[in-house]
Short mmCIF file of C-alpha atoms in Angstrom, two decimals:
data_model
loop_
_atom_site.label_atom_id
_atom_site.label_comp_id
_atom_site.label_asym_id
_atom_site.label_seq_id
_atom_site.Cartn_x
_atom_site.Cartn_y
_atom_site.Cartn_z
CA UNK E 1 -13.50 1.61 20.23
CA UNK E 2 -14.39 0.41 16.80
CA UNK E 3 -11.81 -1.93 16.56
CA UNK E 4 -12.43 -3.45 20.07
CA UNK E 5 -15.84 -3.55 18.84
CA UNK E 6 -15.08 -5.38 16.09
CA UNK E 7 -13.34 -8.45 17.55
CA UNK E 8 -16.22 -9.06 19.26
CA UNK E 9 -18.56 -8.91 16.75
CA UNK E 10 -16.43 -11.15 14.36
CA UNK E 11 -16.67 -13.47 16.53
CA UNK E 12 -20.16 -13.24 17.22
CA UNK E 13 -20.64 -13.01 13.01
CA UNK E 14 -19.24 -16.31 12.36
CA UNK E 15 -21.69 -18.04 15.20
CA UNK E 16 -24.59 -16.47 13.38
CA UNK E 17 -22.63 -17.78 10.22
CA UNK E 18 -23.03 -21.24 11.28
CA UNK E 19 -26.45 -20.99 12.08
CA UNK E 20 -28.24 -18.94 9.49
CA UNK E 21 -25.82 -18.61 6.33
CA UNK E 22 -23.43 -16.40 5.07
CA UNK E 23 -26.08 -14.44 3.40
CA UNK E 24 -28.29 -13.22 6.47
CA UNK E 25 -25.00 -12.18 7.90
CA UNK E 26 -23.53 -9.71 4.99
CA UNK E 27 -26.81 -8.98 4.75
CA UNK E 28 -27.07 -7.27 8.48
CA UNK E 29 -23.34 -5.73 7.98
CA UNK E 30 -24.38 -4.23 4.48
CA UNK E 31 -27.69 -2.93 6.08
CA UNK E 32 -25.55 -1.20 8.75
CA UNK E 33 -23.25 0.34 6.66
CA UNK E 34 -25.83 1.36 4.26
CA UNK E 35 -27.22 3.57 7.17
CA UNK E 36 -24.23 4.73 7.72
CA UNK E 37 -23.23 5.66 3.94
CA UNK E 38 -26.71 7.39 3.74
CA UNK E 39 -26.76 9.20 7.62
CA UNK E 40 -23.39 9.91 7.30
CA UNK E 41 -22.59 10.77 3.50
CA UNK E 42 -25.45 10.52 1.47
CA UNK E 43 -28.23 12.43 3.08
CA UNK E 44 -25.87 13.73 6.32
CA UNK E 45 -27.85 14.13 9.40
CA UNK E 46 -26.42 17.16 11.40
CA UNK E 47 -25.72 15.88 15.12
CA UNK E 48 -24.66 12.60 14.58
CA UNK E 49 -21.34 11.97 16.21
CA UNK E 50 -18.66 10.84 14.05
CA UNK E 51 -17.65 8.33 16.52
CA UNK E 52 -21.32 6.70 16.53
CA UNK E 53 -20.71 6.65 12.43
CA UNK E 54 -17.12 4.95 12.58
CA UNK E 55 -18.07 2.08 15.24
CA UNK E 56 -21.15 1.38 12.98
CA UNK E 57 -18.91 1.36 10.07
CA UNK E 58 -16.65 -0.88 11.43
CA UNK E 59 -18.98 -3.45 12.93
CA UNK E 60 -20.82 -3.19 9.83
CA UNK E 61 -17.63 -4.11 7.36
CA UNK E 62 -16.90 -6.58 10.35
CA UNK E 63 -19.84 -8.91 9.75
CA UNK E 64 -19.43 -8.27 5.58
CA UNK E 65 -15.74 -9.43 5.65
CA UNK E 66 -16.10 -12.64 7.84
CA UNK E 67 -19.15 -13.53 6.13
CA UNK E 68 -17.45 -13.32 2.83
CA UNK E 69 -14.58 -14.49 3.88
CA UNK E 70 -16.25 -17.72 5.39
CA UNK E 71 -18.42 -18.68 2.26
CA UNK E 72 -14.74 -18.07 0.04
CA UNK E 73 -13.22 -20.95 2.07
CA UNK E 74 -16.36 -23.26 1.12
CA UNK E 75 -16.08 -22.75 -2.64
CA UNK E 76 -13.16 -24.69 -3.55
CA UNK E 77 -11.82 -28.03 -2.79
CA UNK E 78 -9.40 -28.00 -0.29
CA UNK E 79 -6.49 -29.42 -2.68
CA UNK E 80 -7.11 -25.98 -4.73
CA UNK E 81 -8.26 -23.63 -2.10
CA UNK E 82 -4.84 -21.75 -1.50
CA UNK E 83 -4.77 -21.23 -4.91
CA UNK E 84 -8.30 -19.85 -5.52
CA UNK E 85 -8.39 -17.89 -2.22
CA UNK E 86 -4.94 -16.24 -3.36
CA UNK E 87 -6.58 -15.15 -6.71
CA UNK E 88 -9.55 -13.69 -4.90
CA UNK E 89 -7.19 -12.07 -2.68
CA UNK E 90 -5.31 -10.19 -5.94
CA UNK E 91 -8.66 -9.27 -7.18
CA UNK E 92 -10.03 -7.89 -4.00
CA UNK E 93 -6.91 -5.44 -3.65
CA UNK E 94 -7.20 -4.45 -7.54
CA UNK E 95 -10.90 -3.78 -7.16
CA UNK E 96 -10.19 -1.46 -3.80
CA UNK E 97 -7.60 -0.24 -6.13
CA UNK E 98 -9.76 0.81 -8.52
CA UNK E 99 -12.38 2.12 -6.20
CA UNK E 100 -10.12 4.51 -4.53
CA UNK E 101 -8.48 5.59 -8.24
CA UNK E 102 -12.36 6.27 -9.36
CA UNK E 103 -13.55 7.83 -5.45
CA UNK E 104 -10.56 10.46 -5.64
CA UNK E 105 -11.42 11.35 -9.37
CA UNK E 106 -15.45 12.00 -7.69
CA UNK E 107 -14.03 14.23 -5.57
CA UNK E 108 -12.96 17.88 -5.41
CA UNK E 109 -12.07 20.32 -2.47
CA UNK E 110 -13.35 23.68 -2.32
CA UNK E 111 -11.18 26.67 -1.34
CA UNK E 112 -11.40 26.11 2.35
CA UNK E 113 -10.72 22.45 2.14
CA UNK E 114 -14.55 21.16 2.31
CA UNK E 115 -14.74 17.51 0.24
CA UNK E 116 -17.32 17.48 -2.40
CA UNK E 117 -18.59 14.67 -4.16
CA UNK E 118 -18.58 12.45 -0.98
CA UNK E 119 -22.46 11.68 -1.23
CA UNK E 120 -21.40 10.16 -4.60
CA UNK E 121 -19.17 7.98 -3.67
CA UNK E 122 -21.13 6.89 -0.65
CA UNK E 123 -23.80 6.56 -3.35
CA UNK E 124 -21.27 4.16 -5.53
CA UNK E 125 -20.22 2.31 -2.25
CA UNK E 126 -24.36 1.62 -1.76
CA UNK E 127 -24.64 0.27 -5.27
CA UNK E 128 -21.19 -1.89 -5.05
CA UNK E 129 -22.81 -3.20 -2.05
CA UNK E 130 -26.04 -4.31 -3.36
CA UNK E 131 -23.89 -5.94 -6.29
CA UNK E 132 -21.75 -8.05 -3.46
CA UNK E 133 -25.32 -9.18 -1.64
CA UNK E 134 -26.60 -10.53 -5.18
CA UNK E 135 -22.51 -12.07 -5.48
CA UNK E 136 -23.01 -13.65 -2.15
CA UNK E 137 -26.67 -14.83 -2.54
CA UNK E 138 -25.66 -16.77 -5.70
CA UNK E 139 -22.22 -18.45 -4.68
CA UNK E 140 -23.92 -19.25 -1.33
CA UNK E 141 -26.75 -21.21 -3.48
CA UNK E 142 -23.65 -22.91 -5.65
CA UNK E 143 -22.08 -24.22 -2.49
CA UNK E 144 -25.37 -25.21 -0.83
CA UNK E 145 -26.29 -27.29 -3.99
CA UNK E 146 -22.24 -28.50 -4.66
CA UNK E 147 -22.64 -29.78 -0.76
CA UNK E 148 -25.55 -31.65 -1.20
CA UNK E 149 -25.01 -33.12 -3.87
CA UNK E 150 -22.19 -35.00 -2.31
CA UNK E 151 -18.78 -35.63 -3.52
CA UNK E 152 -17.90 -36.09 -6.91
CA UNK E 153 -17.53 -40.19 -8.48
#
């Protein structure tokens, strides 16, 4: 479901894209995740269903990743774009790398196999996710202003 969900809503994502920014979009997918991180992790609300929580989650990533994937292919020129959306390819799998090194540190198990320490990490996720809306905000500006200034002499 959240996968069939998804292709549908990247698709819708990179309309909205082209009409309001790259921006308004991760913006919506990090607002849905954050109430999923926070109903589902943070502050868990009993009753939710799990499914509701992973479609949300998914649709949620969905619009970041196209969003952020879209403004990457606007940064560079297009004679050094394979290179620079390589590098920001090793550096997205290092980071994830890291995350799930410093996520399974934050957590323990109790005796009968309970996590603890997920509200933490949800809590870390929240604050990484801020950090990529301020990232996006600002290389969205950069491109904005590189575009209309025109091409270079």
């Amino acid at each position: 479901v959240g996968g069939a969900l998804s292709f549908g809503v990247l698709r819708a994502g990179g309309r909205a894209i082209d009409r309001v920014g790259s921006l308004r979009v991760a913006t919506a997918g990090t607002i849905l995740l954050a109430v999923v991180l926070v109903v589902g992790f943070v502050r868990p609300v009993p009753g939710v269903p799990v499914l509701v929580l992973f479609v949300s989650f998914m649709v949620g990533m969905s619009l970041r990743n196209v969003a952020v994937g879209t403004l990457a292919t606007k940064v560079a020129d297009a004679e050094h774009r394979a290179g620079f959306l390589s590098l920001q390819s090793t550096f997205q799998h290092a980071f994830a790398a890291i995350g799930a090194v410093a996520a399974s540190a934050a957590l323990t198990a109790t005796p009968d196999g309970a996590l603890v320490g997920m509200d933490r990490v949800a809590a870390g996720s929240l604050v990484v996710s801020l950090v990529l809306l301020v990232a996006v905000a600002r290389v969205e500006r950069a491109v904005e202003a590189g575009a209309s200034a025109g091409p270079p002499a």
